[in-house]
Tab-separated table of C-alpha atoms and ligand atoms in Angstrom:
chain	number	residue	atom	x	y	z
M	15	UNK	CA	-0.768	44.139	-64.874
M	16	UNK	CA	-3.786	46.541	-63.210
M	17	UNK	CA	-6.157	43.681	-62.681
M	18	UNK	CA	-6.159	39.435	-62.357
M	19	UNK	CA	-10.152	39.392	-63.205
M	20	UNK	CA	-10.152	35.997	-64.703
M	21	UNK	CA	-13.539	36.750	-65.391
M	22	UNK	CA	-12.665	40.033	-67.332
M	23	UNK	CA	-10.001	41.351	-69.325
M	24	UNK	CA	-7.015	39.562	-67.645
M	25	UNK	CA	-8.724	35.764	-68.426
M	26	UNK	CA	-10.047	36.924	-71.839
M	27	UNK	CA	-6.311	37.543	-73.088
M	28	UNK	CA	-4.228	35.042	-70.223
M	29	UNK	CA	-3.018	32.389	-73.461
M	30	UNK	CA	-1.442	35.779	-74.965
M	31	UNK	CA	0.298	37.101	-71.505
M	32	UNK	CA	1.399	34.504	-69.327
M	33	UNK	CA	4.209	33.559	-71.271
M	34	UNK	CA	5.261	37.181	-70.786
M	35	UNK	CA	4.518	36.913	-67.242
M	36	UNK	CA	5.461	33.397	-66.429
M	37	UNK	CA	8.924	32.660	-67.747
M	38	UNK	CA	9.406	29.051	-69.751
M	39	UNK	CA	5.730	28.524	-69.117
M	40	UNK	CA	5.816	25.563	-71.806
M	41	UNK	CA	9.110	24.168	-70.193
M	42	UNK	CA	7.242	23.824	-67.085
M	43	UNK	CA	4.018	22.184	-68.438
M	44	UNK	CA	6.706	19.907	-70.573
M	45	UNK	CA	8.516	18.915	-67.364
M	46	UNK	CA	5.239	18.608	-65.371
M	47	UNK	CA	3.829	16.266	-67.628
M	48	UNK	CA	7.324	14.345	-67.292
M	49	UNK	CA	7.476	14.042	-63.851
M	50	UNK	CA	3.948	13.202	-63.639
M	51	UNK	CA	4.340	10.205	-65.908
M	52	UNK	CA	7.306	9.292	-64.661
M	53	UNK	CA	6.016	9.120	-61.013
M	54	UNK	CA	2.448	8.441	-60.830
M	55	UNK	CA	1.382	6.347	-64.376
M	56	UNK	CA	-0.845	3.995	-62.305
M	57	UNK	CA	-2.920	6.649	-60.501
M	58	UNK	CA	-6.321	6.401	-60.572
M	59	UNK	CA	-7.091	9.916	-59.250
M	60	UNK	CA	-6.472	13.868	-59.805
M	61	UNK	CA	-7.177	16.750	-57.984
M	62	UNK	CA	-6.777	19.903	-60.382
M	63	UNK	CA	-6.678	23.181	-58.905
M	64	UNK	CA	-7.120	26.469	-60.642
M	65	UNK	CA	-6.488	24.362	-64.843
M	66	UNK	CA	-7.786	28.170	-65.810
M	67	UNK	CA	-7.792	27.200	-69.532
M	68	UNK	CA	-6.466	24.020	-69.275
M	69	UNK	CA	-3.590	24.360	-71.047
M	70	UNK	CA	-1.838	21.803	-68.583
M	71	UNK	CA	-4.867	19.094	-68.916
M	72	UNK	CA	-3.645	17.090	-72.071
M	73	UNK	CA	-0.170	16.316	-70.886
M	74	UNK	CA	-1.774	15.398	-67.885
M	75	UNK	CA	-4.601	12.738	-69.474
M	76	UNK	CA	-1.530	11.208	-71.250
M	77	UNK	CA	0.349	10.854	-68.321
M	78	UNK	CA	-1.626	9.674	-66.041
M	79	UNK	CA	-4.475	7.638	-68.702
M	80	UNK	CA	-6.022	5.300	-65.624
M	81	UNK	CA	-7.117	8.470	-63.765
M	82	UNK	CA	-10.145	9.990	-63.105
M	83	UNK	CA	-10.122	14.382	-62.544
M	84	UNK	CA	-11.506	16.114	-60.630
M	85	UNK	CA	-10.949	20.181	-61.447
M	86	UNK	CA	-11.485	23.226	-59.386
M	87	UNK	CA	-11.863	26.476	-61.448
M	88	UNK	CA	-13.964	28.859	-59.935
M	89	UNK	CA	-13.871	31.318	-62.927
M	90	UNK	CA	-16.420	30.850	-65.243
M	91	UNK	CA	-14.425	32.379	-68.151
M	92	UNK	CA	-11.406	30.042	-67.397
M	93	UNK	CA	-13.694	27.438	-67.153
M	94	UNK	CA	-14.880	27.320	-70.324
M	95	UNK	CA	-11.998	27.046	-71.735
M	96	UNK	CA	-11.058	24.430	-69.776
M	97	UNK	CA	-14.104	22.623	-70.940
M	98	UNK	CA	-13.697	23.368	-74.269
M	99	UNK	CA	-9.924	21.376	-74.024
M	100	UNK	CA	-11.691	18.435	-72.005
M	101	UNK	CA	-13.900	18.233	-75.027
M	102	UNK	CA	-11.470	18.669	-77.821
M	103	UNK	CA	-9.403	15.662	-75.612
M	104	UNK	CA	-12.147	13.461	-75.537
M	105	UNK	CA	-11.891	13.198	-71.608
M	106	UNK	CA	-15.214	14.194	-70.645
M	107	UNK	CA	-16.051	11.012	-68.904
M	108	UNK	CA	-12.777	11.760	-67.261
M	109	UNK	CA	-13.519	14.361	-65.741
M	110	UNK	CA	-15.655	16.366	-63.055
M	111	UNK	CA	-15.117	20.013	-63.046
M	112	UNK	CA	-16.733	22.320	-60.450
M	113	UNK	CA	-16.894	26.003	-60.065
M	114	UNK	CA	-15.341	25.855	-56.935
M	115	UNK	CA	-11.984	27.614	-54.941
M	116	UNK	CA	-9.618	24.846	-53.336
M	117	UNK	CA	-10.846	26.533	-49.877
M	118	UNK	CA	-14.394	26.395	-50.232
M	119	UNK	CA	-14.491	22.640	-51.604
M	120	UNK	CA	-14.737	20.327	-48.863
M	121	UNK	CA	-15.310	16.592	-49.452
M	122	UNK	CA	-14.696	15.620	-52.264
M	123	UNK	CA	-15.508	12.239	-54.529
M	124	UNK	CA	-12.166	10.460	-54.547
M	125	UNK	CA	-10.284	12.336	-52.154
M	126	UNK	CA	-7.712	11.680	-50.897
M	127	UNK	CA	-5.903	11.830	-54.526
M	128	UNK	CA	-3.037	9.795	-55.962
M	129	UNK	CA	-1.700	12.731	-57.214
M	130	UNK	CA	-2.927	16.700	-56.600
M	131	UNK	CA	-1.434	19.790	-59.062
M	132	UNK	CA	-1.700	23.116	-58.378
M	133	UNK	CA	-0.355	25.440	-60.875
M	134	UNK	CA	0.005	29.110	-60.493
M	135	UNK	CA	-2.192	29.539	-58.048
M	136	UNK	CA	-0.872	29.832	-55.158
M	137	UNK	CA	0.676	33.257	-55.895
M	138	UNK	CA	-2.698	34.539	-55.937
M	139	UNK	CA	-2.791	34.552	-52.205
M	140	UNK	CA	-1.206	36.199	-49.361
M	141	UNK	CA	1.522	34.637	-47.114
M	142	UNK	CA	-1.115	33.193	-44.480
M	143	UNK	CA	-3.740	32.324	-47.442
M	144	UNK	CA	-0.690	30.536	-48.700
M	145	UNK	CA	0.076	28.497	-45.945
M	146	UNK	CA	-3.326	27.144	-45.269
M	147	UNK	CA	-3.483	26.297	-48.914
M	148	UNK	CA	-0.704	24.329	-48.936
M	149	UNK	CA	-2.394	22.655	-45.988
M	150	UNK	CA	-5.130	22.089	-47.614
M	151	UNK	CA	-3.656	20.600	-50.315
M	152	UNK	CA	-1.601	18.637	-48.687
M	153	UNK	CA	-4.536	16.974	-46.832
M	154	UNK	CA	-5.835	15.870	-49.959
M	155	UNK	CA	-2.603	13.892	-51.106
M	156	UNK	CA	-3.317	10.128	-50.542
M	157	UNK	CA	-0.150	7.796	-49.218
M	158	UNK	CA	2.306	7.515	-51.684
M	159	UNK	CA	0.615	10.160	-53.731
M	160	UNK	CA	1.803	12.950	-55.359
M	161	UNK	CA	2.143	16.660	-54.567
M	162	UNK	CA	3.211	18.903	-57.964
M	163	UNK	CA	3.424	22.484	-57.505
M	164	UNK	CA	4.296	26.199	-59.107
M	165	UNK	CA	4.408	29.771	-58.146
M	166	UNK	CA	5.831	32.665	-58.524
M	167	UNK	CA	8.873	32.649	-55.653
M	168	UNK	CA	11.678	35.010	-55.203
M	169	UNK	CA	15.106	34.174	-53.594
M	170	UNK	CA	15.110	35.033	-49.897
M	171	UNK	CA	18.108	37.794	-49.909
M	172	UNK	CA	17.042	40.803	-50.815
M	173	UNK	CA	20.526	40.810	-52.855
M	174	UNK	CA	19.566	38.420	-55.170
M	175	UNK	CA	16.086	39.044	-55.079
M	176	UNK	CA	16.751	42.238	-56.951
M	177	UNK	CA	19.442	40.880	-59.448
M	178	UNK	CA	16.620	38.537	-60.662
M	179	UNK	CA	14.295	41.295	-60.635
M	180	UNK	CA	16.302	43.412	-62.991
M	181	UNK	CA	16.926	40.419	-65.607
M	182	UNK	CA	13.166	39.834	-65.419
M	183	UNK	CA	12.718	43.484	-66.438
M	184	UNK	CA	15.120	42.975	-68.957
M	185	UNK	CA	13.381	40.138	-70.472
M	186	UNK	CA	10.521	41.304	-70.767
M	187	UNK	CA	11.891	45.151	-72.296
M	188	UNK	CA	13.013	42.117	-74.942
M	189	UNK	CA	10.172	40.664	-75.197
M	190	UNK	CA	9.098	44.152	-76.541
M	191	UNK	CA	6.851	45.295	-73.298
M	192	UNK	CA	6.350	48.758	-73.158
M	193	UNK	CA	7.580	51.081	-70.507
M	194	UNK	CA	4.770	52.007	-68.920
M	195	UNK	CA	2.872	48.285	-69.140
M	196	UNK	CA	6.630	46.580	-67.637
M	197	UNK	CA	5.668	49.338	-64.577
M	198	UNK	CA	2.056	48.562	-64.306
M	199	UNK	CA	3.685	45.064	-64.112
M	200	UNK	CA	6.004	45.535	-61.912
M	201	UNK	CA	3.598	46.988	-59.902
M	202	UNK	CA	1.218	44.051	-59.393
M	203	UNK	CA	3.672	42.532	-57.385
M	204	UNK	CA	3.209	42.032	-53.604
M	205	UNK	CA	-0.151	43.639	-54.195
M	206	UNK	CA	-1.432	41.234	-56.913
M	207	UNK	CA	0.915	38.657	-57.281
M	208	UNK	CA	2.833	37.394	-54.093
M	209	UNK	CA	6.310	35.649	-53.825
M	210	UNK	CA	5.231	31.864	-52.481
M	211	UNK	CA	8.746	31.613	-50.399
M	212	UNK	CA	10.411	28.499	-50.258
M	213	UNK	CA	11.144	28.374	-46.571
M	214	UNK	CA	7.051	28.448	-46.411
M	215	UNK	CA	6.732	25.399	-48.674
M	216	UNK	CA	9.505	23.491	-47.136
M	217	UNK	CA	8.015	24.003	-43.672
M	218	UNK	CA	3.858	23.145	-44.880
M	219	UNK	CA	5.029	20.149	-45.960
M	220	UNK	CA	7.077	19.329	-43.817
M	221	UNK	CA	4.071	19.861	-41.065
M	222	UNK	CA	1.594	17.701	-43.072
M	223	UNK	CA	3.640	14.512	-43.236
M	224	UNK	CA	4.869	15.198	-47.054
M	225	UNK	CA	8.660	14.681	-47.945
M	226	UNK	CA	10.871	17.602	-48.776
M	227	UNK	CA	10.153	19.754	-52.231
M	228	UNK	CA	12.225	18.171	-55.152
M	229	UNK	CA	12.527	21.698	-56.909
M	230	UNK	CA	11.817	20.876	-60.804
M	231	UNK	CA	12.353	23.967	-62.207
M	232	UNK	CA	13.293	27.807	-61.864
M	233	UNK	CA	13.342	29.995	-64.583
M	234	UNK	CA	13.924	33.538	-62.854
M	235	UNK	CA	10.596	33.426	-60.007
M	236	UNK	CA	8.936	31.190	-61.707
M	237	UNK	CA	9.208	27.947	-59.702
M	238	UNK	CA	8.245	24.227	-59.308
M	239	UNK	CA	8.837	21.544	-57.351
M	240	UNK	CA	7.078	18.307	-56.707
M	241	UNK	CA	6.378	16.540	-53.169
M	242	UNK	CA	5.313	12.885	-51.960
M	243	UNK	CA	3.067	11.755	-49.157
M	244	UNK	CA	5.407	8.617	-47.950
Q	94	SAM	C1	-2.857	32.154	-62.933
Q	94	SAM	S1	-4.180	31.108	-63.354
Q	94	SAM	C2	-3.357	29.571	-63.600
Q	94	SAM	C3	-4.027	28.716	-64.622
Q	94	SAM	C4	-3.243	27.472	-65.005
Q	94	SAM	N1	-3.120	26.575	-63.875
Q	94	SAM	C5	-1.889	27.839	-65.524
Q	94	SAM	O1	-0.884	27.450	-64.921
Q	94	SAM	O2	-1.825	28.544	-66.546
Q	94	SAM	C6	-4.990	30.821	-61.831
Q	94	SAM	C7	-6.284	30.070	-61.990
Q	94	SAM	O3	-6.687	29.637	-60.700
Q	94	SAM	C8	-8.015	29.988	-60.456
Q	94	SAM	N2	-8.096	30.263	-58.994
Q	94	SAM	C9	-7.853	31.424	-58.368
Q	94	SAM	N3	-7.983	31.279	-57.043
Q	94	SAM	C10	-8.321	29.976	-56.839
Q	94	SAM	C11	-8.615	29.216	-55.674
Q	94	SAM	N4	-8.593	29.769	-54.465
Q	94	SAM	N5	-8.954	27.905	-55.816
Q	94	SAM	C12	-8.973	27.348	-57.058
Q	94	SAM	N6	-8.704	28.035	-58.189
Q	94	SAM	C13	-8.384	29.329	-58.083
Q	94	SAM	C14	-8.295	31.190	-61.329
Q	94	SAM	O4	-9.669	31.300	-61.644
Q	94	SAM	C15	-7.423	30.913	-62.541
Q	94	SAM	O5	-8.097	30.211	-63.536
């Protein structure tokens, strides 16, 4: 991993890589979708952030089938084939997507949301960029909505940071990655990819009214948890 150009070479082959970079990526969409439907089946809005090819959309419109979307992908690439699923789904009239990033979006139609997701994003940012994002998102969660979240996010010792480290190295040497690309990977993170930490989460939400993370899933540092406004 040299590069995140979603725009570029990085979007053009993400459905190929990110289940090599994003352990039980299918697990997570499958329990997303769950705890979506089980939670929030009478909502009547979504905020989307960063669907990049909107693999996550159709578990979503089945989950939540009263609600109206609203979608932030600022990559044009991604976005297309985000539209292309919206199409295929037949939820155009369900949705609103705009080339915008979460930080840059301001008021929005139907905010605040009965339920806000924001997968994989979140990574993406630095440690401060992180927190105000999290702000940010939690802003736009409506009373008794729902928060749903996932990022890459290491344990806090350095210990047992590094013991999952190695056994994500050794996944992906099984998953038939290359020496050099598992460096090049390896490489990308704190200077591409950034640990969201837990204590960071608990804390942002914690400051903007929203009960503690339920964590839904970890599969090595790939994490997510899902939060209510009371
Ligand atoms: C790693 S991909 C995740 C895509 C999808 N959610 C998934 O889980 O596979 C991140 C996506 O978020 C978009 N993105 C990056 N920064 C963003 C921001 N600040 N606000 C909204 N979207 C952003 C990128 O264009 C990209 O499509």
């Amino acid at each position: 991993m040299t590069s995140l150009d979603f725009d570029g070479d990085y979007g053009r082959t993400y459905a190929r890589t990110i289940r090599n970079s994003i352990p039980a990526y299918d697990a997570l969409l499958e329990i997303a979708t769950a705890a979506l439907a089980a939670n929030g089946t009478a909502a009547s809005s979504a905020l989307v952030v960063g669907p990049g090819l909107g693999e996550e959309l159709p578990g979503m419109f089945a989950a939540l089938p009263e609600a109206t979307f609203t979608l932030l992908e600022p990559s044009e690439q991604m976005a297309r084939g985000c539209a292309a699923v919206i199409d295929r789904e037949g939820a155009g009239d369900r949705c609103r997507l705009l080339a915008l990033r979460l930080e840059e979006a301001g008021p929005l139609e139907g905010d605040p949301f009965d339920v806000v997701v924001c997968h994989h994003v979140l990574h993406l940012m630095h440690p401060e960029q992180q927190r105000q994002a999290l702000g940010q998102l939690c802003a736009r969660v409506k009373a008794g909505g729902l928060l749903l979240l996932s990022s890459y996010s290491e344990p806090a010792d350095a210990e047992t940071c590094d013991r999952m480290l190695a056994i994500g190295q050794s996944r992906l040497r099984q998953l038939g990655m290359a020496e050099e690309t598992l460096r090049q990977f390896m490489a990308g993170r704190n200077t591409l990819v950034f640990s969201l930490d837990q204590s960071l989460l608990v804390e942002e939400l914690a400051a903007a009214g929203l009960e503690p993370p339920l964590p839904l899933l970890q599969a090595l540092g790939s994490r997510m948890w899902l939060s209510r406004r009371p």
